[in-house]
Amino acid sequence: MSSPGSTSVAAVAVRGGGAKKLKWSLELGLGNPRRGDRQGNQGDCLYPVGYSDKPVPDTSVHETDRNLVEKRCWDVALAPLKQIPMNLFIMYMAGNTISIFPIMMVCMMAWRPIQALMSVSATFKLLDSSSQQWLQGLVYLIGNLLGLALAIYKCQSMGLLPTHSSDWLAFIEPPEKMEYLGGGMVL
Amino acid sequence: MAAAISCLIFLFVLVCLSAAVFEDQAGKFDWRQQYVGKVKFAYFDSQTQASRKLVVATEQNVIASLNSRNGDIFWRQVDKTGPEGHIDTVLVHGQDAIMVSGNGRLLRSWEITVGGLNWETVLDTGSFQCAGFVGVQDSVKYVAVLKKTAISLHYLSNGHQKWVENLPDSETVQYEVVYSGGSGLVYVLGVVPHSHLTITAYNLEDGEIMKQVSVEALWLESLKPGCAVVGDGVLVCADPASRSLYTLKLEEEHEQEMRQVLLQSLDVEVSDGFQPRVLATQPSPARHPNAEFSLQLGPDHHILLQLGDDVITPLRDFQQALLVSFATTGEKTVAVVMSPKNETAYSINLFSADSGRRLLETSTTFNLDPNGGKPERLYVHAFLKKDDSVGYRVLVQTEDHALIFVQQPGRVLWIREEALAEVVTMEMVDLPLTGTQAELEGEFGKKADGLLGMVLKRLSSQLILLQSWTAHLWKMFCDARQPRSMVKNEVTIETLARDEFNLQKMMVMVTASGKLFGIESSFGTILWKHFLQKVQPSSSFKLVVQRTTAHFPHPPQCTLIIKDKDTGLSTLHVFNPIFGKRSHITPPSLGRPILQSLLLPLMDQDYAKVLLLIDNEYKVTAFPSAKRVLQQLQEMASLVFFYLVDADQGKLSGFRLRRDLTTELIWEVVIPTEVQRIVSVKGKRANEHVHSQGRVMGDRSVLYKYLNPNLLAVVTESSDSHPERSFVGMYLIDGVTGRIIHEAVQRKARGPVYFVHSENWVVYQYWNTKSRRNEFSVLELYEGTEQYNSTAFSSLDRPLTPQVLQQSYIFPSAISQLEATITEKGITSRHLLVGLPSGAILSLPKMFLDPRRPEVPSEQSREENLIPYAPEMPIRSEWFINYNQTVTRAKGIYTAPSGLESTCLVVAYGLDIYQTRVYPSKQFDVLNDDYDYMLISSVLFGLVFTTMISKRLAQVKLLNRAWR
């Protein structure tokens, strides 16, 4: 299937011959040979495998970044609490009518805290590096729980919670008949 | 603003509820059969072979014309019910049918061909006696009407009165017969019982009395049916006491005596208990009657006699002749004699009236249904064939009101079951499963007989299933090849099987004549009929289904309680409702009159429900009465109660069953008959299910329904009928304890009251005498927001009285019937089926009759979807479930649940029978008729296909990109 010209592994693929278009080619050189091709055949310059000509940034933690970490962790912990005013506003705007958009919003509002609570261990790992890890964890938890409570309150105000006796009406069995009665007008 | 909103809600509700039939649905699920009733008079249109019309007048006050080829109704005119529209007599001359109705109140002339009214005349008061045509010089111009005190003559062309004359001595003389022989005189014959006979002759032109003769006749009591005018105006009377015939010439000028001819002198044997009937024939009213007449000597013994010049000669003796009738065609008059051959076969022979000779090749033998009644009357249509011989067709009327039309040679052309015009009660029974399904069920129902036997049985039943399936496929294939119109869905008793939604049922109908019918509900085919002999016309019936079809291999079982009102004796008829056969189970012999019955849910070992019958000594008989049943009955005796309502004494009484099957009186409510009388009592239907135990309020709390299964609704009407003082009472009484739960009195109201009692509500309709309008009133009972006991309902333990709500509405029409729809589980909303006098059936949503409808709509009432109160109840034409198929004189509406929760089967019966289905909440569990299967399936397949293709394409594209 493949054309015979592609057998040399390290060779630069010869392109341009319309009829002789290669099905595949392997280049072990750096850079994008294809781009290089198009940019004017600079393919002569070959680097070893894995060589990069950009400088690698310095990733070592400096003592001055410790505050930044702390700040970042607080950001993570406070994120659910910060959303609450926004949620309140959305709730107010959505109203109490039961239609597709309010329902979708309520679902989103309820689903996000639940999702967060389910992946709470991952978040805690994130907060590991902070010194106030426990406090932050607690705040994060409280924030999510508050968000959930808000969603439940919204459900309640929309009447979606089965808290009334009428919600269980369909499950009431008809009472058993204790006596048997028969008769009528004298025939 | 609020009013506008409420208006909008109202309109919205109306739009939501409109559920009329589409044009192409007419006749798809519904059918109507029209009847005329028991025939009293029947005439054939003309004396030619091509004649197709038959004019009948019936006891149901109906005059109609039937097609003699197929028995269909050409036209039908229905008069008022009761004595007001009672048809006294019908005479047919040419194209006119002259009818006297309402005990001589109206004289009408109908056009035979189209059934239009030619003219109508109101007659003077006086009870009707007789009517007859009067002719002069071979043309019939007048009709004479004889009343108790007067005789009047009317023109046949326009009904105008020619003259009216008072009859002399009408206080003492009973005038009974009017006779005219075409001589210009009208004879009126009257009799003073056991004294003398008077003959009065009137001049045709001015009504002047030309002659008045009285003849001594001490033996004579009445002119009917033992007397007739024969030959040239000779009155022939038969006297059973002296066993002789008397003759008297009417046209003789001078005084005379009746001539006696002893029957013995004619060599005629007369049996004991001789009830003579003289039958004469007058082919044309303008001429003298024929000289030949027949005399009935016994129940099946007739004799043909001829009156010569003062001499009576016997022409022919008919032994074993059940019925004798005369028919005339052209110049020939024939005597038609019907005699029984064996149990079911009858033969008809023609005899020449002049000579008494039997006409050749006129014998006809036909068979009657062995489950039917015996022939009662015979109407003959004789005609001259091309070769100048006499041909004939016969209309036979049997005891069970059936009309059978027989053509030569012995071919039954059609049968009309006129007993169905008077249906008394009916039940709908589920059809059995198909034979194969039943086979499978039977496999599990029977006792196991070893492993191998079971395996073999299973294999054989599977084989049978396979066989029936291939047969079904083959049939489908054959049907598909034929054009659509050729394929007929004929239902016979062999192919009878339940459909998958149990929409087709067996209607068991009990008629007043004592004939039972089994009618299949989807096409209205009569599958079986059974005539119960010796049922008095005044009997009352009660039909109960003891075993349904659910207990294969035990056949379903129905029991009919028949009580003769005159003798008070009751009988039980136990039968299979699917095949109509009498069951081999012997019902208990009932020594005493039965007052009422109760069907217990308790079953015997054969799954038959136990029927308890309470007799007039208040003792109880159980049927079936196996030992085990009696034992179980003893255990539950303290829970079984009876209530009896005696309308004559105005008494309601309750009884408790004791262990020894006697009863004790536990309560009694007396409604004094001087003030009001009990009209009707209704409990709840035993098969009614209520799905929802309460109603959801606007604030989402629950108002629990008061669902007392033992509640009775008792309707009373005041005995005082004065519009200012009359009233209608509604009592709600607990049938177990006798406690009056509620009492509502509608002042200035009058019956007839139509009402429905169901779930926790009662709807009733009455006439408001003050405002002169029909009103509906609804009562609803609620327990409140708390349930007293949610697991069991015992009337003996209910200390709290329910809350009662009531509201009334104006209904713009009178009604003739009221019934509520019923469904399998009671989830579907209820509709009321209102029969209107016009014959339409209105399906009125119950939500219009809701006492919680607010006068001022509020937030909460809107939440509850309550329609704001409006006093006027609408009638919308799309609510008529029977579009133009009116049910004349609806006497009852029967509703039955089907296998589909959305569907309720409705049968309206009266003079007509109409069957249909209603969907009170629309067909929420079925796809629409016009559901586009093609579109949906093509879209579905298309989507699947495109997904597959695009997936493939995407794969190819990805691969290509990877290669690049």
GROMACS .gro file of C-alpha atoms in nm, chain A residues 18-125:
model
  108
   18GLY     CA    1   0.115   1.591  -0.645
   19ALA     CA    2   0.104   1.240  -0.776
   20LYS     CA    3   0.351   1.119  -0.524
   21LYS     CA    4   0.163   1.220  -0.209
   22LEU     CA    5   0.275   1.014   0.085
   23LYS     CA    6   0.024   0.822   0.289
   24TRP     CA    7   0.233   0.858   0.603
   25SER     CA    8   0.571   0.962   0.723
   26LEU     CA    9   0.761   0.956   1.049
   27GLU     CA   10   0.994   1.229   1.147
   28LEU     CA   11   1.203   1.215   1.454
   29GLY     CA   12   1.314   1.574   1.425
   30LEU     CA   13   1.185   1.859   1.641
   31GLY     CA   14   0.940   2.120   1.538
   32ASN     CA   15   0.658   2.086   1.306
   33PRO     CA   16   0.798   1.956   0.987
   34ARG     CA   17   0.476   2.011   0.810
   35ARG     CA   18   0.473   2.375   0.906
   36GLY     CA   19   0.840   2.390   0.824
   37ASP     CA   20   0.761   2.244   0.490
   38ARG     CA   21   0.510   2.500   0.419
   39GLN     CA   22   0.721   2.782   0.552
   40GLY     CA   23   0.987   2.714   0.304
   41ASN     CA   24   1.176   2.393   0.358
   42GLN     CA   25   1.381   2.462   0.666
   43GLY     CA   26   1.387   2.094   0.739
   44ASP     CA   27   1.766   2.071   0.717
   45CYS     CA   28   1.803   2.178   1.078
   46LEU     CA   29   1.748   1.864   1.283
   47TYR     CA   30   1.736   1.839   1.659
   48PRO     CA   31   1.764   1.529   1.872
   49VAL     CA   32   1.451   1.369   2.005
   50GLY     CA   33   1.295   1.560   2.296
   51TYR     CA   34   1.504   1.876   2.242
   52SER     CA   35   1.335   2.206   2.297
   53ASP     CA   36   1.494   2.533   2.220
   54LYS     CA   37   1.275   2.737   2.463
   55PRO     CA   38   1.401   2.795   2.816
   56VAL     CA   39   1.227   2.592   3.090
   57PRO     CA   40   1.058   2.823   3.350
   58ASP     CA   41   1.170   2.811   3.707
   59THR     CA   42   0.904   2.618   3.906
   60SER     CA   43   1.060   2.611   4.250
   61VAL     CA   44   0.841   2.751   4.534
   62HIS     CA   45   0.958   3.068   4.682
   63GLU     CA   46   0.890   3.169   5.041
   64THR     CA   47   0.712   3.483   4.920
   65ASP     CA   48   0.450   3.277   4.738
   66ARG     CA   49   0.330   3.121   5.063
   67ASN     CA   50   0.082   3.403   5.111
   68LEU     CA   51  -0.037   3.358   4.760
   69VAL     CA   52  -0.109   2.989   4.828
   70GLU     CA   53  -0.299   3.081   5.138
   71LYS     CA   54  -0.499   3.335   4.940
   72ARG     CA   55  -0.568   3.089   4.666
   73CYS     CA   56  -0.693   2.832   4.915
   74TRP     CA   57  -0.926   3.084   5.072
   75ASP     CA   58  -1.055   3.160   4.728
   76VAL     CA   59  -1.138   2.795   4.682
   77ALA     CA   60  -1.301   2.771   5.024
   78LEU     CA   61  -1.509   3.083   4.986
   79ALA     CA   62  -1.623   3.018   4.630
   80PRO     CA   63  -1.954   2.850   4.730
   81LEU     CA   64  -2.035   3.128   4.974
   82LYS     CA   65  -1.966   3.390   4.715
   83GLN     CA   66  -2.212   3.229   4.480
   84ILE     CA   67  -2.499   3.256   4.726
   85PRO     CA   68  -2.590   3.621   4.657
   86MET     CA   69  -2.585   3.544   4.289
   87ASN     CA   70  -2.809   3.244   4.345
   88LEU     CA   71  -3.047   3.451   4.552
   89PHE     CA   72  -3.074   3.697   4.272
   90ILE     CA   73  -3.137   3.425   4.016
   91MET     CA   74  -3.397   3.269   4.245
   92TYR     CA   75  -3.572   3.599   4.281
   93MET     CA   76  -3.572   3.654   3.911
   94ALA     CA   77  -3.690   3.301   3.829
   95GLY     CA   78  -4.007   3.332   4.034
   96ASN     CA   79  -4.222   3.054   4.171
   97THR     CA   80  -4.398   2.939   3.861
   98ILE     CA   81  -4.326   2.586   3.752
   99SER     CA   82  -4.190   2.595   3.402
  100ILE     CA   83  -3.887   2.465   3.225
  101PHE     CA   84  -3.638   2.747   3.303
  102PRO     CA   85  -3.699   2.785   3.676
  103ILE     CA   86  -3.686   2.407   3.707
  104MET     CA   87  -3.358   2.396   3.521
  105MET     CA   88  -3.217   2.668   3.741
  106VAL     CA   89  -3.328   2.497   4.059
  107CYS     CA   90  -3.174   2.175   3.935
  108MET     CA   91  -2.848   2.347   3.861
  109MET     CA   92  -2.853   2.516   4.197
  110ALA     CA   93  -2.912   2.191   4.375
  111TRP     CA   94  -2.676   1.989   4.163
  112ARG     CA   95  -2.369   2.209   4.202
  113PRO     CA   96  -2.341   2.183   4.584
  114ILE     CA   97  -2.413   1.812   4.566
  115GLN     CA   98  -2.141   1.768   4.310
  116ALA     CA   99  -1.905   1.973   4.522
  117LEU     CA  100  -1.988   1.772   4.831
  118MET     CA  101  -1.928   1.450   4.645
  119SER     CA  102  -1.582   1.558   4.533
  120VAL     CA  103  -1.501   1.710   4.871
  121SER     CA  104  -1.195   1.492   4.925
  122ALA     CA  105  -1.037   1.622   4.603
  123THR     CA  106  -1.096   1.978   4.715
  124PHE     CA  107  -0.945   1.899   5.055
  125LYS     CA  108  -0.636   1.770   4.883
   0.00000   0.00000   0.00000
